[in-house]
Short mmCIF file of C-alpha atoms in Angstrom, two decimals:
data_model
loop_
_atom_site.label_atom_id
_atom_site.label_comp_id
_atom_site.label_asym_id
_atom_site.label_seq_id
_atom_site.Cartn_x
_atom_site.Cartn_y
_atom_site.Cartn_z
CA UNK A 43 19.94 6.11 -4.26
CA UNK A 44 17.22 7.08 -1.73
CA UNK A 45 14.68 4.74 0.19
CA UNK A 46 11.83 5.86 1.98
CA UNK A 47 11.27 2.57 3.53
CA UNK A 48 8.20 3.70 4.40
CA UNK A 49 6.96 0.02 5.24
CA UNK A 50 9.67 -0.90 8.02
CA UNK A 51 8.52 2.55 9.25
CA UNK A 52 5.02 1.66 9.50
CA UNK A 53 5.74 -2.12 10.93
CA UNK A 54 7.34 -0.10 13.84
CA UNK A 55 4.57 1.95 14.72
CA UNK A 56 2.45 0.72 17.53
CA UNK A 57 -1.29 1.38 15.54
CA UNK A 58 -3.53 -0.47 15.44
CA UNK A 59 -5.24 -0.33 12.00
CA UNK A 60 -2.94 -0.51 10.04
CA UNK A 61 -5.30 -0.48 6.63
CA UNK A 62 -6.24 2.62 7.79
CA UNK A 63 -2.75 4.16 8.38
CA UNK A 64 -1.68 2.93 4.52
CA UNK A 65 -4.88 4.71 3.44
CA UNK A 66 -4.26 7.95 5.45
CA UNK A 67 -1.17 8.16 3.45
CA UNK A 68 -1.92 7.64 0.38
CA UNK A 69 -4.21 9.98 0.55
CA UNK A 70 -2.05 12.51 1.70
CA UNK A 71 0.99 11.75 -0.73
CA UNK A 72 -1.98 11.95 -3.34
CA UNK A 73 -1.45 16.01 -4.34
CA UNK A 74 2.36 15.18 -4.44
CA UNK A 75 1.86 12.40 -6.85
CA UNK A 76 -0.41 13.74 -8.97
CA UNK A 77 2.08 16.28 -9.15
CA UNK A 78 4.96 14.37 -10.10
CA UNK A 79 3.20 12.56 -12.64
CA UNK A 80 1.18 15.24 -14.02
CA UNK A 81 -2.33 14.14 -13.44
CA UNK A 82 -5.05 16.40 -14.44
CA UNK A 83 -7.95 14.89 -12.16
CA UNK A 84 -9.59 16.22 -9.48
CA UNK A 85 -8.61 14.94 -5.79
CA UNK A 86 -11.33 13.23 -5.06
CA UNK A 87 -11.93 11.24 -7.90
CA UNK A 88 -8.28 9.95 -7.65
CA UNK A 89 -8.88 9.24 -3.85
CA UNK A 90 -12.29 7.57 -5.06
CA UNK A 91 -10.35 5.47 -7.36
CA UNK A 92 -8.21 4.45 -4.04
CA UNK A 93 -10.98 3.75 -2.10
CA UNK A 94 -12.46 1.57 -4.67
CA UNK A 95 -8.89 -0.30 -4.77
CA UNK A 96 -9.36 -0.63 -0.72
CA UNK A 97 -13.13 -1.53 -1.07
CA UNK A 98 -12.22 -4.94 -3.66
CA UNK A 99 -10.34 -6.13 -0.99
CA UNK A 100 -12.47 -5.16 2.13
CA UNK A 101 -13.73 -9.11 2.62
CA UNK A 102 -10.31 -9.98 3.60
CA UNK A 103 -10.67 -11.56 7.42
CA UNK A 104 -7.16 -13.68 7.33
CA UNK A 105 -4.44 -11.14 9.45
CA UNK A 106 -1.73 -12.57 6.89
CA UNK A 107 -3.09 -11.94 3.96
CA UNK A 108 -3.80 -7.93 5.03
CA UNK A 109 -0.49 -7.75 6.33
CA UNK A 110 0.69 -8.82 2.93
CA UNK A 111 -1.75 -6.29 1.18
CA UNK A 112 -0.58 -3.66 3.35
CA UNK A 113 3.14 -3.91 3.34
CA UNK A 114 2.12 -4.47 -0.87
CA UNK A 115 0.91 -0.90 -0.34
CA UNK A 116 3.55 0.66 1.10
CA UNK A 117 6.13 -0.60 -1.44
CA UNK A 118 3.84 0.68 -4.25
CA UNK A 119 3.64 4.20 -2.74
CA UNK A 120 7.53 4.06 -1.98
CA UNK A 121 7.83 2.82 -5.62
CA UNK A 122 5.70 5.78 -6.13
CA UNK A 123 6.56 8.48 -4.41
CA UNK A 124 10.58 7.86 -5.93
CA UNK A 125 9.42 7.54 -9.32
CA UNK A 126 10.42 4.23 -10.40
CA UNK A 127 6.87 3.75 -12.03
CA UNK A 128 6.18 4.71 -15.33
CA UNK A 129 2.52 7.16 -15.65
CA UNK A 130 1.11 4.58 -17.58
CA UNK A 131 1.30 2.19 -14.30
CA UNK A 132 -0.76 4.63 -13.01
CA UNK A 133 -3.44 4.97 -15.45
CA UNK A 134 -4.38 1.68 -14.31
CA UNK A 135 -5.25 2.75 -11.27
CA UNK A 136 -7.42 5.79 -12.69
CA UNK A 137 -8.51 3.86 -15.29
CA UNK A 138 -12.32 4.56 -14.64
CA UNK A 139 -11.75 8.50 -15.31
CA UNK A 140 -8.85 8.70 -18.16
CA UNK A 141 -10.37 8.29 -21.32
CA UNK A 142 -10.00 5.41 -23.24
CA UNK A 143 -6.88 6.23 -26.02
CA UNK A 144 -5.51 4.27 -28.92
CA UNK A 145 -6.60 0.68 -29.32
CA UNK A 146 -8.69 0.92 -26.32
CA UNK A 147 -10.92 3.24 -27.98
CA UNK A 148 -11.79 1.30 -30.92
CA UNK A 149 -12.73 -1.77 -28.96
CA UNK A 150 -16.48 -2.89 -29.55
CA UNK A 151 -18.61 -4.66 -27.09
CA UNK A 152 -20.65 -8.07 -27.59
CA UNK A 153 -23.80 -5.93 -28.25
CA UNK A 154 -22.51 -3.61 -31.02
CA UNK A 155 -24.68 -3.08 -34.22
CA UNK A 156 -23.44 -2.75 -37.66
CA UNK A 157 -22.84 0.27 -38.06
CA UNK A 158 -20.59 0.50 -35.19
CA UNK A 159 -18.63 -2.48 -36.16
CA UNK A 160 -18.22 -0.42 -39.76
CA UNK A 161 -17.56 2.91 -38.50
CA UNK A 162 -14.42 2.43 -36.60
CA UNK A 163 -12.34 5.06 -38.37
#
């Protein structure tokens, strides 16, 4: 069994962003990912879709809680990057791009008229 441990790698390094490091590579293990798990989107949508996964937690001020986030990162590339996620983990992530499949698709919103609500074949 391999381990990147990319996370004890990064803790070592004397930087001093280290939100910025995390997103630096992630964006560079992005073509190798998208690889693995055969993703057909662009690059920079998917890095798009990471930055709006950086940007929701951007008010963050307390030094614990980002080092938590960021060492949360790290696992979840290693996790990644050795494929012990399944592509559907990763959907989530790209959720605004993939197209809604299977249930998903046939879910109606508060405002749907009657035809809609009737047509759902």
């Amino acid at each position: 069994m391999t381990f990147l441990s990319l996370a004890a790698k990064a803790r070592a390094l004397p930087i001093d962003n280290h939100v910025k490091s995390l997103y630096r590579n992630i964006c560079k293990e992005l073509p190798r990912v998208m690889t693995l798990y055969d993703f057909d989107i662009p690059a920079p949508i998917a890095r798009r879709a990471i930055r709006n996964h950086f940007s929701r937690n951007a008010h963050i001020k307390d030094e614990r809680i980002v080092d938590m986030l960021v060492e949360k990162g790290y696992m979840d590339l290693e996790e990644t990057l050795l494929q012990h996620k399944q592509r559907s983990h990763l959907i989530r992530v790209f959720a605004g791009y993939i197209e809604p499949s299977g249930h998903d698709r046939k879910r109606l919103g508060p405002d749907a008229t009657i035809d809609e609500q009737f047509s759902r074949a």
